[in-house]
Amino acid sequence: MTDFLIKGALGILTGRSGAAARAEGDIRVRGGMIAEIGSLAARPGERVVDASGAVVTPGLVNTHHHLFQSVLKAVPAGMNEALAAWLRLVPYTFWDRIDEEALRVSATIGLAELALSGATTVADHHYFFSDRYDFDPVNVLFEAAERFGVRFLLARGGATKGRSFDADQTAQLPVEPLDRMIASVEAAAKRWHDPSPASMRRVAFAPTTPTFSLNEPELKEVAAAARAMGLRLHSHLSENMDYVDHTLAHHGKRPVHWLAEHDWLGPDVWFAHLVESDEDELCLLADTGTAMAHCPQANARLGSGIAPADRLHGLGGTVSLAVDGAAANEAADMVSALYAAFSLHRAHKGVGAADAETILHWATAGGARALGFETIGTLEPGKQADIAIFDLSAPRYLGQHDRALGLIVSGGQAHVRASFVAGRQIVENGRLPWLDMDELAADAARVVARITAPREERRLRASM
Ligand SMILES: [Zn+2]
C-alpha cells in the first residue's frame, strides 16, 4: 500500500530553495518514504500513480488554525470589525455554544477543506478549555485528525487571566490556574504526543496570547514546563498594534524584546502573525530561530496588515504559512493561502518581495521546520512520503509556459488528484472517499442553526 511510483508529472516542486526547488521525472515511494527521484521505470507489479498533466509538491503544512471556528464563518456581526471587536463578537461570543458535536462537525469541515487543498499536516491552536465541558476538546480534535489520516499537532491553548473588552456582553471566558493548565498539557502529551522523527501526533504548549492570557511571572514557568516535557511553544503575537501598545505601556518594550526576557524565543517556538514587528525584532527572531506562522488572509480580512514574512525570510529566519481560524478567513484552504501570500507581498513591496518557489517553500519546508517535523516538508530521498499531486487541467492553468507554477500563481480551487501521508493515500481524485459531503453539509446546517438560536431555545434543546 505504501509502495508505488508517481510517474509522468509535468513538474516537481520540491519545497527546497534555489536550484533545488525543482526536480524532473518520477518519484518512487518505498515503505512510506521517498526512495528515489529521477527518470524511473516501473518494476514488475509496482503500483503506478499517474501524474501526467499534474504538478507534484510536498504535502502542504498549515501551522496555525482554530478548527472550532469552521462553524463560525461569515458571522454578520463580525464581518466588518477589526481584531478586538471581532474577537468579542465572534469566537468569544460563541465559545460556550461549541459543544462536543459542534466541535466534531467544525473540525471535520476544516480538515476536509484543508485536505482537499493538498494539506497533509495541520497544527490546530485550540484555546477554550472549561470545567463546564463534559468532553475533552483535545481528544475530539485528535480523533477527527485520525479519521483524515493527516499529521496533526495540537497546540494546547488557554488562559490564566481573563480579558475584558470595551462592551462586555460575552459569556465569561474560561480561565484556569497555571498548575492545572500545566497538568492538563502534561496529560494531553502523555496520551497523544509522539516525539519520534516520523511522528503523526504532537502536542505543543500554547497559551492563547503571552500578552493578554498569562500573568507576566507565569511566562517563564510555562516556557520551562514546555521544555521539561519536550514540547514546543506557540502563541499569537503582534497581530496588530494593540499588542505593541500593550507591552510598550506595561513593560516598556516591544513584544519580541519583552518575550526574549521571559525565555519565549528559540528554534522550539513559533508565533502566529507577527504583523507588527520592527527590524530589530525580526533580526532577533531570525537569530534565535523563532518561526513565524504567516496568516496573510486572516490578517487581510481583519484589516491587520501584511506581516513582514518576506523580510524575516531574507534575514534567514523561518517562515511558515497558515490559514488561521475560518471565522476570520472564509477561504481557509492552503492553495488560497499560497496565492494570497504571492499577490499580497508583491502588491505591498513590488515583484521582488517573494517569488512563487519561495511561497511554496514557506508552505512546506518552512512549516515542517516551524512545527519540528524534521522528516517532512521537502521531496527528497529519505523523507516521509507526504506528497500532493495537483491536477492542472482546468482552464485557468492552460496556456501557461511555466506550467509547474500554476498552483501558486493562479490561485482558485485546486484539484488534488492524490495526496499521501507516509505513503498512505488520503485524497483520491479530489475526494475523501470515506466522507459523505451531503451528510457533512446537513451537520453543518444543523450546528449553525443550534448555536445561533435564541438563548431560551438553546436552553430548551439542551434539556430535551
Ligand atoms: Zn489564530
Tab-separated table of C-alpha atoms and ligand atoms in Angstrom:
chain	number	residue	atom	x	y	z
A	1	MET	CA	0.000	0.000	0.000
A	2	THR	CA	2.814	2.415	0.767
A	3	ASP	CA	4.998	1.329	-2.172
A	4	PHE	CA	4.336	2.999	-5.522
A	5	LEU	CA	5.773	5.038	-8.370
A	6	ILE	CA	4.495	8.534	-9.196
A	7	LYS	CA	5.019	8.805	-12.919
A	8	GLY	CA	4.803	11.378	-15.684
A	9	ALA	CA	4.387	14.647	-13.742
A	10	LEU	CA	4.790	17.810	-15.785
A	11	GLY	CA	6.815	19.222	-12.922
A	12	ILE	CA	8.046	18.546	-9.403
A	13	LEU	CA	8.333	21.371	-6.882
A	14	THR	CA	10.498	20.023	-4.083
A	15	GLY	CA	9.860	22.664	-1.403
A	16	ARG	CA	13.629	23.255	-1.255
A	17	SER	CA	15.360	26.565	-2.005
A	18	GLY	CA	17.298	27.851	-5.021
A	19	ALA	CA	18.164	25.484	-7.860
A	20	ALA	CA	16.944	22.518	-5.787
A	21	ALA	CA	13.395	23.929	-5.826
A	22	ARG	CA	12.628	21.914	-8.957
A	23	ALA	CA	13.132	18.331	-9.977
A	24	GLU	CA	12.276	16.307	-13.054
A	25	GLY	CA	10.988	12.817	-13.553
A	26	ASP	CA	9.299	10.311	-11.308
A	27	ILE	CA	9.157	9.570	-7.575
A	28	ARG	CA	9.475	6.104	-6.081
A	29	VAL	CA	7.980	5.502	-2.627
A	30	ARG	CA	9.030	2.509	-0.541
A	31	GLY	CA	7.730	1.740	2.939
A	32	GLY	CA	6.089	5.162	3.205
A	33	MET	CA	9.316	7.030	2.422
A	34	ILE	CA	10.686	8.673	-0.692
A	35	ALA	CA	13.230	6.222	-2.118
A	36	GLU	CA	14.347	7.925	-5.333
A	37	ILE	CA	13.545	10.758	-7.737
A	38	GLY	CA	14.515	10.762	-11.418
A	39	SER	CA	13.714	9.029	-14.658
A	40	LEU	CA	12.384	5.729	-13.308
A	41	ALA	CA	10.804	2.713	-14.974
A	42	ALA	CA	8.037	0.799	-13.219
A	43	ARG	CA	9.113	-2.518	-11.781
A	44	PRO	CA	7.030	-5.643	-12.328
A	45	GLY	CA	3.935	-5.448	-10.138
A	46	GLU	CA	4.708	-1.927	-8.925
A	47	ARG	CA	1.659	0.332	-8.479
A	48	VAL	CA	1.928	3.350	-10.778
A	49	VAL	CA	0.237	6.636	-9.809
A	50	ASP	CA	-0.391	8.638	-12.983
A	51	ALA	CA	0.766	12.246	-12.572
A	52	SER	CA	0.526	13.276	-16.224
A	53	GLY	CA	-0.768	16.845	-16.530
A	54	ALA	CA	-0.132	17.385	-12.832
A	55	VAL	CA	2.453	19.027	-10.582
A	56	VAL	CA	3.828	17.192	-7.557
A	57	THR	CA	4.695	19.010	-4.324
A	58	PRO	CA	5.362	18.079	-0.713
A	59	GLY	CA	2.100	17.828	1.216
A	60	LEU	CA	1.269	21.342	2.412
A	61	VAL	CA	1.772	22.218	6.082
A	62	ASN	CA	-0.705	24.525	7.847
A	63	THR	CA	0.982	25.838	11.001
A	64	HIS	CA	-1.835	27.780	12.696
A	65	HIS	CA	-5.540	27.067	12.739
A	66	HIS	CA	-8.584	27.080	15.024
A	67	LEU	CA	-10.730	24.202	13.828
A	68	PHE	CA	-13.585	25.129	16.193
A	69	GLN	CA	-14.180	28.230	14.019
A	70	SER	CA	-15.287	26.322	10.908
A	71	VAL	CA	-18.907	26.681	12.104
A	72	LEU	CA	-18.350	30.418	12.745
A	73	LYS	CA	-17.714	31.626	9.197
A	74	ALA	CA	-19.198	34.895	7.927
A	75	VAL	CA	-20.890	35.761	11.227
A	76	PRO	CA	-22.633	39.040	10.246
A	77	ALA	CA	-21.763	40.907	13.469
A	78	GLY	CA	-18.049	40.333	12.881
A	79	MET	CA	-17.719	40.804	9.139
A	80	ASN	CA	-16.589	44.431	9.257
A	81	GLU	CA	-14.855	44.556	12.628
A	82	ALA	CA	-11.165	44.695	13.483
A	83	LEU	CA	-9.452	42.174	15.750
A	84	ALA	CA	-10.589	43.156	19.262
A	85	ALA	CA	-14.251	43.714	18.391
A	86	TRP	CA	-14.271	40.652	16.131
A	87	LEU	CA	-12.866	38.509	18.969
A	88	ARG	CA	-15.620	39.733	21.262
A	89	LEU	CA	-18.415	39.342	18.707
A	90	VAL	CA	-17.428	36.010	17.167
A	91	PRO	CA	-15.212	33.443	18.968
A	92	TYR	CA	-15.731	34.911	22.455
A	93	THR	CA	-19.498	35.185	21.932
A	94	PHE	CA	-19.915	31.625	20.665
A	95	TRP	CA	-17.259	29.686	22.594
A	96	ASP	CA	-19.615	28.191	25.190
A	97	ARG	CA	-22.026	27.005	22.477
A	98	ILE	CA	-19.363	24.827	20.856
A	99	ASP	CA	-20.322	21.500	22.406
A	100	GLU	CA	-18.803	18.162	21.519
A	101	GLU	CA	-20.903	17.660	18.390
A	102	ALA	CA	-20.304	21.216	17.185
A	103	LEU	CA	-16.551	20.822	17.654
A	104	ARG	CA	-16.516	17.484	15.824
A	105	VAL	CA	-18.501	18.853	12.880
A	106	SER	CA	-16.435	22.040	12.804
A	107	ALA	CA	-13.142	20.131	12.824
A	108	THR	CA	-14.420	17.845	10.071
A	109	ILE	CA	-15.318	20.817	7.849
A	110	GLY	CA	-11.935	22.450	8.429
A	111	LEU	CA	-9.885	19.308	7.914
A	112	ALA	CA	-11.853	18.447	4.760
A	113	GLU	CA	-11.207	21.901	3.339
A	114	LEU	CA	-7.508	21.607	4.120
A	115	ALA	CA	-7.046	18.045	2.886
A	116	LEU	CA	-8.814	18.877	-0.377
A	117	SER	CA	-6.341	21.738	-0.904
A	118	GLY	CA	-3.310	19.478	-0.521
A	119	ALA	CA	-2.598	19.877	3.198
A	120	THR	CA	-1.147	16.785	4.849
A	121	THR	CA	-0.024	18.335	8.157
A	122	VAL	CA	-2.188	20.562	10.349
A	123	ALA	CA	-1.405	22.411	13.565
A	124	ASP	CA	-4.527	23.407	15.471
A	125	HIS	CA	-4.408	26.016	18.218
A	126	HIS	CA	-7.347	25.245	20.497
A	127	TYR	CA	-7.757	27.772	23.285
A	128	PHE	CA	-11.048	27.148	25.077
A	129	PHE	CA	-10.887	24.711	27.975
A	130	SER	CA	-13.521	24.792	30.680
A	131	ASP	CA	-14.675	22.835	33.719
A	132	ARG	CA	-18.155	23.214	32.272
A	133	TYR	CA	-17.364	20.910	29.346
A	134	ASP	CA	-18.493	17.311	29.562
A	135	PHE	CA	-15.930	16.425	26.876
A	136	ASP	CA	-12.236	16.898	26.221
A	137	PRO	CA	-11.587	19.046	23.122
A	138	VAL	CA	-8.089	17.564	22.793
A	139	ASN	CA	-9.469	14.065	22.244
A	140	VAL	CA	-12.177	15.272	19.849
A	141	LEU	CA	-9.573	17.050	17.695
A	142	PHE	CA	-7.042	14.203	17.623
A	143	GLU	CA	-9.805	11.720	16.790
A	144	ALA	CA	-11.030	13.945	13.933
A	145	ALA	CA	-7.486	14.192	12.546
A	146	GLU	CA	-7.090	10.417	12.749
A	147	ARG	CA	-10.127	9.915	10.527
A	148	PHE	CA	-8.457	12.048	7.852
A	149	GLY	CA	-5.038	10.436	8.246
A	150	VAL	CA	-3.260	13.807	8.382
A	151	ARG	CA	-0.268	14.550	10.577
A	152	PHE	CA	-1.621	16.593	13.456
A	153	LEU	CA	-0.194	18.889	16.091
A	154	LEU	CA	-2.454	20.162	18.844
A	155	ALA	CA	-1.279	23.477	20.264
A	156	ARG	CA	-2.994	23.404	23.636
A	157	GLY	CA	-4.044	26.993	24.423
A	158	GLY	CA	-5.868	28.612	27.267
A	159	ALA	CA	-5.592	31.467	29.748
A	160	THR	CA	-4.886	32.026	33.413
A	161	LYS	CA	-6.341	35.521	33.347
A	162	GLY	CA	-9.493	36.878	31.721
A	163	ARG	CA	-9.627	39.531	29.082
A	164	SER	CA	-12.073	42.401	29.230
A	165	PHE	CA	-13.455	44.177	26.218
A	166	ASP	CA	-14.889	47.631	25.729
A	167	ALA	CA	-18.511	46.407	25.728
A	168	ASP	CA	-18.862	43.215	27.641
A	169	GLN	CA	-21.856	41.114	26.703
A	170	THR	CA	-19.874	37.946	26.207
A	171	ALA	CA	-20.139	34.773	28.225
A	172	GLN	CA	-17.421	34.813	30.845
A	173	LEU	CA	-14.264	33.404	29.307
A	174	PRO	CA	-12.825	30.264	30.823
A	175	VAL	CA	-9.624	30.609	32.828
A	176	GLU	CA	-7.685	28.028	34.795
A	177	PRO	CA	-4.923	28.254	37.392
A	178	LEU	CA	-1.434	27.726	35.960
A	179	ASP	CA	-0.795	24.453	37.777
A	180	ARG	CA	-4.000	22.997	36.352
A	181	MET	CA	-3.089	24.234	32.872
A	182	ILE	CA	0.341	22.600	33.090
A	183	ALA	CA	-1.147	19.349	34.426
A	184	SER	CA	-3.669	19.308	31.596
A	185	VAL	CA	-0.991	19.866	28.935
A	186	GLU	CA	1.024	17.081	30.533
A	187	ALA	CA	-1.984	14.740	30.395
A	188	ALA	CA	-2.617	15.606	26.732
A	189	ALA	CA	1.053	14.991	25.931
A	190	LYS	CA	1.060	11.691	27.774
A	191	ARG	CA	-1.868	10.444	25.746
A	192	TRP	CA	-1.071	11.932	22.319
A	193	HIS	CA	2.466	13.313	21.970
A	194	ASP	CA	4.834	11.154	19.943
A	195	PRO	CA	8.326	12.702	19.769
A	196	SER	CA	9.676	10.168	17.257
A	197	PRO	CA	11.015	11.627	13.978
A	198	ALA	CA	8.206	10.231	11.807
A	199	SER	CA	5.549	11.126	14.369
A	200	MET	CA	1.909	11.564	13.305
A	201	ARG	CA	0.845	13.321	16.525
A	202	ARG	CA	2.409	16.069	18.559
A	203	VAL	CA	1.323	18.427	21.322
A	204	ALA	CA	2.611	21.964	21.912
A	205	PHE	CA	2.107	24.300	24.885
A	206	ALA	CA	0.292	27.336	23.549
A	207	PRO	CA	-1.320	29.897	25.898
A	208	THR	CA	-3.650	31.998	23.745
A	209	THR	CA	-1.500	35.148	23.863
A	210	PRO	CA	1.521	35.870	26.080
A	211	THR	CA	0.330	39.455	26.439
A	212	PHE	CA	-3.319	39.016	27.441
A	213	SER	CA	-3.699	35.408	28.664
A	214	LEU	CA	-0.947	34.960	31.275
A	215	ASN	CA	0.377	36.927	34.206
A	216	GLU	CA	3.922	38.052	33.483
A	217	PRO	CA	5.715	35.793	36.004
A	218	GLU	CA	3.939	32.779	34.503
A	219	LEU	CA	5.661	33.184	31.134
A	220	LYS	CA	8.958	31.686	32.316
A	221	GLU	CA	7.121	28.919	34.159
A	222	VAL	CA	5.230	27.957	31.004
A	223	ALA	CA	8.415	28.011	28.900
A	224	ALA	CA	10.255	25.860	31.442
A	225	ALA	CA	7.354	23.409	31.757
A	226	ALA	CA	7.084	23.018	27.969
A	227	ARG	CA	10.824	22.390	27.612
A	228	ALA	CA	10.841	19.930	30.521
A	229	MET	CA	8.107	17.978	28.710
A	230	GLY	CA	9.912	18.222	25.350
A	231	LEU	CA	7.076	20.275	23.839
A	232	ARG	CA	7.271	23.275	21.544
A	233	LEU	CA	5.858	26.678	22.482
A	234	HIS	CA	3.300	28.508	20.380
A	235	SER	CA	1.099	31.581	20.672
A	236	HIS	CA	-0.393	34.599	18.912
A	237	LEU	CA	1.847	37.663	18.787
A	238	SER	CA	1.790	41.176	17.339
A	239	GLU	CA	-1.254	40.551	15.190
A	240	ASN	CA	-1.871	44.308	15.250
A	241	MET	CA	-0.711	47.429	17.100
A	242	ASP	CA	-2.776	46.543	20.215
A	243	TYR	CA	-0.066	44.055	21.179
A	244	VAL	CA	2.755	46.558	20.682
A	245	ASP	CA	0.943	49.344	22.530
A	246	HIS	CA	0.205	46.951	25.393
A	247	THR	CA	3.771	45.768	26.005
A	248	LEU	CA	5.204	49.252	25.491
A	249	ALA	CA	2.747	50.671	28.046
A	250	HIS	CA	3.063	47.888	30.635
A	251	HIS	CA	6.630	46.644	30.181
A	252	GLY	CA	8.403	49.422	28.269
A	253	LYS	CA	9.398	47.098	25.451
A	254	ARG	CA	8.090	45.847	22.140
A	255	PRO	CA	6.612	42.318	22.219
A	256	VAL	CA	9.553	40.294	20.863
A	257	HIS	CA	12.075	42.062	23.109
A	258	TRP	CA	9.797	41.591	26.104
A	259	LEU	CA	9.400	37.871	25.371
A	260	ALA	CA	13.159	37.469	24.925
A	261	GLU	CA	13.461	38.270	28.649
A	262	HIS	CA	10.999	35.506	29.510
A	263	ASP	CA	12.620	32.575	27.669
A	264	TRP	CA	9.988	32.710	24.936
A	265	LEU	CA	12.268	32.738	21.865
A	266	GLY	CA	14.147	29.880	20.217
A	267	PRO	CA	14.006	27.242	17.492
A	268	ASP	CA	11.300	25.457	19.508
A	269	VAL	CA	8.951	28.476	19.395
A	270	TRP	CA	6.640	29.710	16.646
A	271	PHE	CA	4.246	32.642	16.682
A	272	ALA	CA	1.175	33.309	14.586
A	273	HIS	CA	1.072	36.684	12.798
A	274	LEU	CA	3.972	38.973	13.877
A	275	VAL	CA	2.433	41.601	11.587
A	276	GLU	CA	3.736	44.483	13.701
A	277	SER	CA	7.387	43.511	14.028
A	278	ASP	CA	10.130	46.080	13.521
A	279	GLU	CA	13.569	45.398	12.020
A	280	ASP	CA	15.184	44.781	15.430
A	281	GLU	CA	12.513	42.279	16.367
A	282	LEU	CA	12.818	40.480	13.023
A	283	CYS	CA	16.609	40.192	13.499
A	284	LEU	CA	16.062	38.727	16.952
A	285	LEU	CA	13.501	36.232	15.610
A	286	ALA	CA	15.897	35.214	12.816
A	287	ASP	CA	18.924	34.956	15.138
A	288	THR	CA	17.069	32.769	17.639
A	289	GLY	CA	15.378	30.577	15.023
A	290	THR	CA	11.920	31.601	16.267
A	291	ALA	CA	9.433	30.891	13.477
A	292	MET	CA	6.513	32.817	12.017
A	293	ALA	CA	3.141	31.281	11.129
A	294	HIS	CA	2.224	33.737	8.405
A	295	CYS	CA	-1.553	34.125	8.021
A	296	PRO	CA	-1.931	36.543	5.086
A	297	GLN	CA	-5.656	36.066	4.539
A	298	ALA	CA	-6.813	36.408	8.144
A	299	ASN	CA	-4.585	39.474	8.518
A	300	ALA	CA	-6.166	40.960	5.398
A	301	ARG	CA	-9.729	40.012	6.402
A	302	LEU	CA	-9.363	41.706	9.819
A	303	GLY	CA	-7.523	44.703	8.373
A	304	SER	CA	-4.436	43.974	10.470
A	305	GLY	CA	-1.901	44.453	7.681
A	306	ILE	CA	0.709	42.347	5.886
A	307	ALA	CA	3.270	40.545	8.044
A	308	PRO	CA	6.926	41.110	7.070
A	309	ALA	CA	7.351	37.437	6.168
A	310	ASP	CA	9.499	38.349	3.169
A	311	ARG	CA	11.889	40.330	5.388
A	312	LEU	CA	12.144	37.568	8.009
A	313	HIS	CA	12.869	35.116	5.181
A	314	GLY	CA	15.525	37.498	3.804
A	315	LEU	CA	17.201	37.601	7.212
A	316	GLY	CA	17.448	33.810	7.196
A	317	GLY	CA	14.511	33.303	9.568
A	318	THR	CA	11.903	30.568	9.440
A	319	VAL	CA	8.628	31.481	7.762
A	320	SER	CA	5.685	29.095	7.505
A	321	LEU	CA	2.240	29.544	6.013
A	322	ALA	CA	-1.096	29.188	7.792
A	323	VAL	CA	-4.770	29.856	7.210
A	324	ASP	CA	-5.759	30.808	10.808
A	325	GLY	CA	-9.310	30.188	12.009
A	326	ALA	CA	-12.101	30.207	9.434
A	327	ALA	CA	-14.079	32.768	11.466
A	328	ALA	CA	-11.535	35.316	10.173
A	329	ASN	CA	-10.728	33.692	6.836
A	330	GLU	CA	-13.623	32.235	4.904
A	331	ALA	CA	-11.151	30.654	2.443
A	332	ALA	CA	-9.263	28.529	4.960
A	333	ASP	CA	-7.549	26.350	2.378
A	334	MET	CA	-3.839	26.205	1.656
A	335	VAL	CA	-3.998	26.980	-2.069
A	336	SER	CA	-5.838	30.231	-1.374
A	337	ALA	CA	-3.120	30.991	1.187
A	338	LEU	CA	-0.378	30.385	-1.397
A	339	TYR	CA	-1.979	32.806	-3.834
A	340	ALA	CA	-2.716	35.397	-1.131
A	341	ALA	CA	0.924	35.370	0.006
A	342	PHE	CA	2.172	35.556	-3.582
A	343	SER	CA	-0.042	38.508	-4.511
A	344	LEU	CA	-0.105	40.496	-1.254
A	345	HIS	CA	3.679	40.693	-0.815
A	346	ARG	CA	4.047	41.876	-4.411
A	347	ALA	CA	1.251	44.433	-4.012
A	348	HIS	CA	2.942	45.685	-0.866
A	349	LYS	CA	6.613	45.797	-1.820
A	350	GLY	CA	6.957	45.043	-5.519
A	351	VAL	CA	7.632	41.911	-7.544
A	352	GLY	CA	10.955	41.258	-5.815
A	353	ALA	CA	9.248	40.646	-2.452
A	354	ALA	CA	8.567	36.941	-2.976
A	355	ASP	CA	8.694	34.510	-5.876
A	356	ALA	CA	6.407	31.514	-6.268
A	357	GLU	CA	9.015	28.945	-5.243
A	358	THR	CA	9.686	30.842	-2.003
A	359	ILE	CA	5.980	30.921	-1.145
A	360	LEU	CA	5.789	27.145	-1.649
A	361	HIS	CA	8.919	26.744	0.491
A	362	TRP	CA	7.132	28.553	3.341
A	363	ALA	CA	4.100	26.258	2.961
A	364	THR	CA	6.215	23.086	3.037
A	365	ALA	CA	9.806	23.094	4.353
A	366	GLY	CA	9.186	26.225	6.430
A	367	GLY	CA	6.114	24.692	8.015
A	368	ALA	CA	7.915	21.459	8.800
A	369	ARG	CA	10.726	23.409	10.493
A	370	ALA	CA	8.313	25.631	12.453
A	371	LEU	CA	6.479	22.588	13.823
A	372	GLY	CA	9.590	20.445	14.346
A	373	PHE	CA	8.533	17.697	11.935
A	374	GLU	CA	12.001	17.165	10.514
A	375	THR	CA	11.204	14.217	8.255
A	376	ILE	CA	8.666	16.047	6.053
A	377	GLY	CA	8.422	19.298	4.078
A	378	THR	CA	10.587	18.502	1.057
A	379	LEU	CA	10.629	15.949	-1.722
A	380	GLU	CA	13.986	14.200	-1.473
A	381	PRO	CA	15.088	10.639	-0.808
A	382	GLY	CA	14.891	9.667	2.839
A	383	LYS	CA	11.949	11.935	3.669
A	384	GLN	CA	8.497	10.698	4.588
A	385	ALA	CA	6.232	10.309	1.560
A	386	ASP	CA	3.934	13.248	2.406
A	387	ILE	CA	3.077	14.227	-1.154
A	388	ALA	CA	0.377	16.148	-3.041
A	389	ILE	CA	-0.401	15.745	-6.739
A	390	PHE	CA	-2.316	18.702	-8.191
A	391	ASP	CA	-4.198	18.259	-11.448
A	392	LEU	CA	-3.614	21.244	-13.753
A	393	SER	CA	-6.187	20.582	-16.459
A	394	ALA	CA	-8.656	23.360	-15.526
A	395	PRO	CA	-8.858	26.317	-17.954
A	396	ARG	CA	-7.002	28.655	-15.584
A	397	TYR	CA	-3.842	26.592	-15.997
A	398	LEU	CA	-3.986	26.284	-19.776
A	399	GLY	CA	-1.628	28.425	-21.831
A	400	GLN	CA	0.940	28.780	-19.062
A	401	HIS	CA	4.517	28.493	-20.326
A	402	ASP	CA	5.938	27.539	-16.922
A	403	ARG	CA	3.202	25.121	-16.014
A	404	ALA	CA	4.661	23.920	-12.719
A	405	LEU	CA	3.919	27.242	-11.005
A	406	GLY	CA	0.200	27.319	-11.880
A	407	LEU	CA	-0.749	26.013	-8.460
A	408	ILE	CA	0.742	29.096	-6.788
A	409	VAL	CA	0.349	31.888	-9.344
A	410	SER	CA	-3.225	31.058	-10.444
A	411	GLY	CA	-4.945	30.561	-7.088
A	412	GLY	CA	-8.511	29.330	-7.149
A	413	GLN	CA	-9.835	25.923	-6.294
A	414	ALA	CA	-7.196	23.240	-6.579
A	415	HIS	CA	-7.988	19.761	-7.763
A	416	VAL	CA	-5.934	17.338	-5.694
A	417	ARG	CA	-5.664	14.215	-7.804
A	418	ALA	CA	-3.994	12.367	-4.951
A	419	SER	CA	-2.287	13.077	-1.660
A	420	PHE	CA	-0.344	10.843	0.669
A	421	VAL	CA	0.844	10.882	4.279
A	422	ALA	CA	3.741	8.498	4.914
A	423	GLY	CA	2.725	6.863	1.645
A	424	ARG	CA	-0.889	6.277	2.747
A	425	GLN	CA	-3.346	7.866	0.351
A	426	ILE	CA	-5.761	10.376	1.889
A	427	VAL	CA	-7.273	12.184	-1.133
A	428	GLU	CA	-8.393	10.300	-4.253
A	429	ASN	CA	-9.348	12.287	-7.340
A	430	GLY	CA	-10.490	15.346	-5.371
A	431	ARG	CA	-12.435	13.325	-2.834
A	432	LEU	CA	-12.114	11.915	0.651
A	433	PRO	CA	-13.594	8.511	-0.136
A	434	TRP	CA	-14.948	7.857	3.358
A	435	LEU	CA	-16.554	11.295	3.870
A	436	ASP	CA	-20.206	11.840	2.895
A	437	MET	CA	-20.330	15.509	1.836
A	438	ASP	CA	-24.156	15.698	1.860
A	439	GLU	CA	-24.156	14.467	5.430
A	440	LEU	CA	-21.454	16.983	6.391
A	441	ALA	CA	-23.471	19.817	4.824
A	442	ALA	CA	-26.545	18.740	6.818
A	443	ASP	CA	-24.463	18.503	10.019
A	444	ALA	CA	-23.051	21.991	9.406
A	445	ALA	CA	-26.511	23.493	8.850
A	446	ARG	CA	-27.871	21.819	11.989
A	447	VAL	CA	-24.974	23.017	14.164
A	448	VAL	CA	-25.150	26.577	12.847
A	449	ALA	CA	-28.925	26.655	13.480
A	450	ARG	CA	-28.398	25.400	17.023
A	451	ILE	CA	-25.631	27.789	18.029
A	452	THR	CA	-27.404	30.822	16.551
A	453	ALA	CA	-30.795	30.031	18.105
A	454	PRO	CA	-32.050	32.454	20.786
A	455	ARG	CA	-30.806	31.661	24.289
A	456	GLU	CA	-34.194	30.318	25.510
A	457	GLU	CA	-34.456	27.932	22.596
A	458	ARG	CA	-30.908	26.660	23.153
A	459	ARG	CA	-31.723	26.001	26.808
A	460	LEU	CA	-34.847	24.073	25.843
A	461	ARG	CA	-32.991	21.929	23.292
A	462	ALA	CA	-30.235	21.232	25.779
A	463	SER	CA	-32.758	19.955	28.339
A	464	MET	CA	-34.573	17.699	25.867
B	1	ZN	ZN	-5.151	32.470	15.466
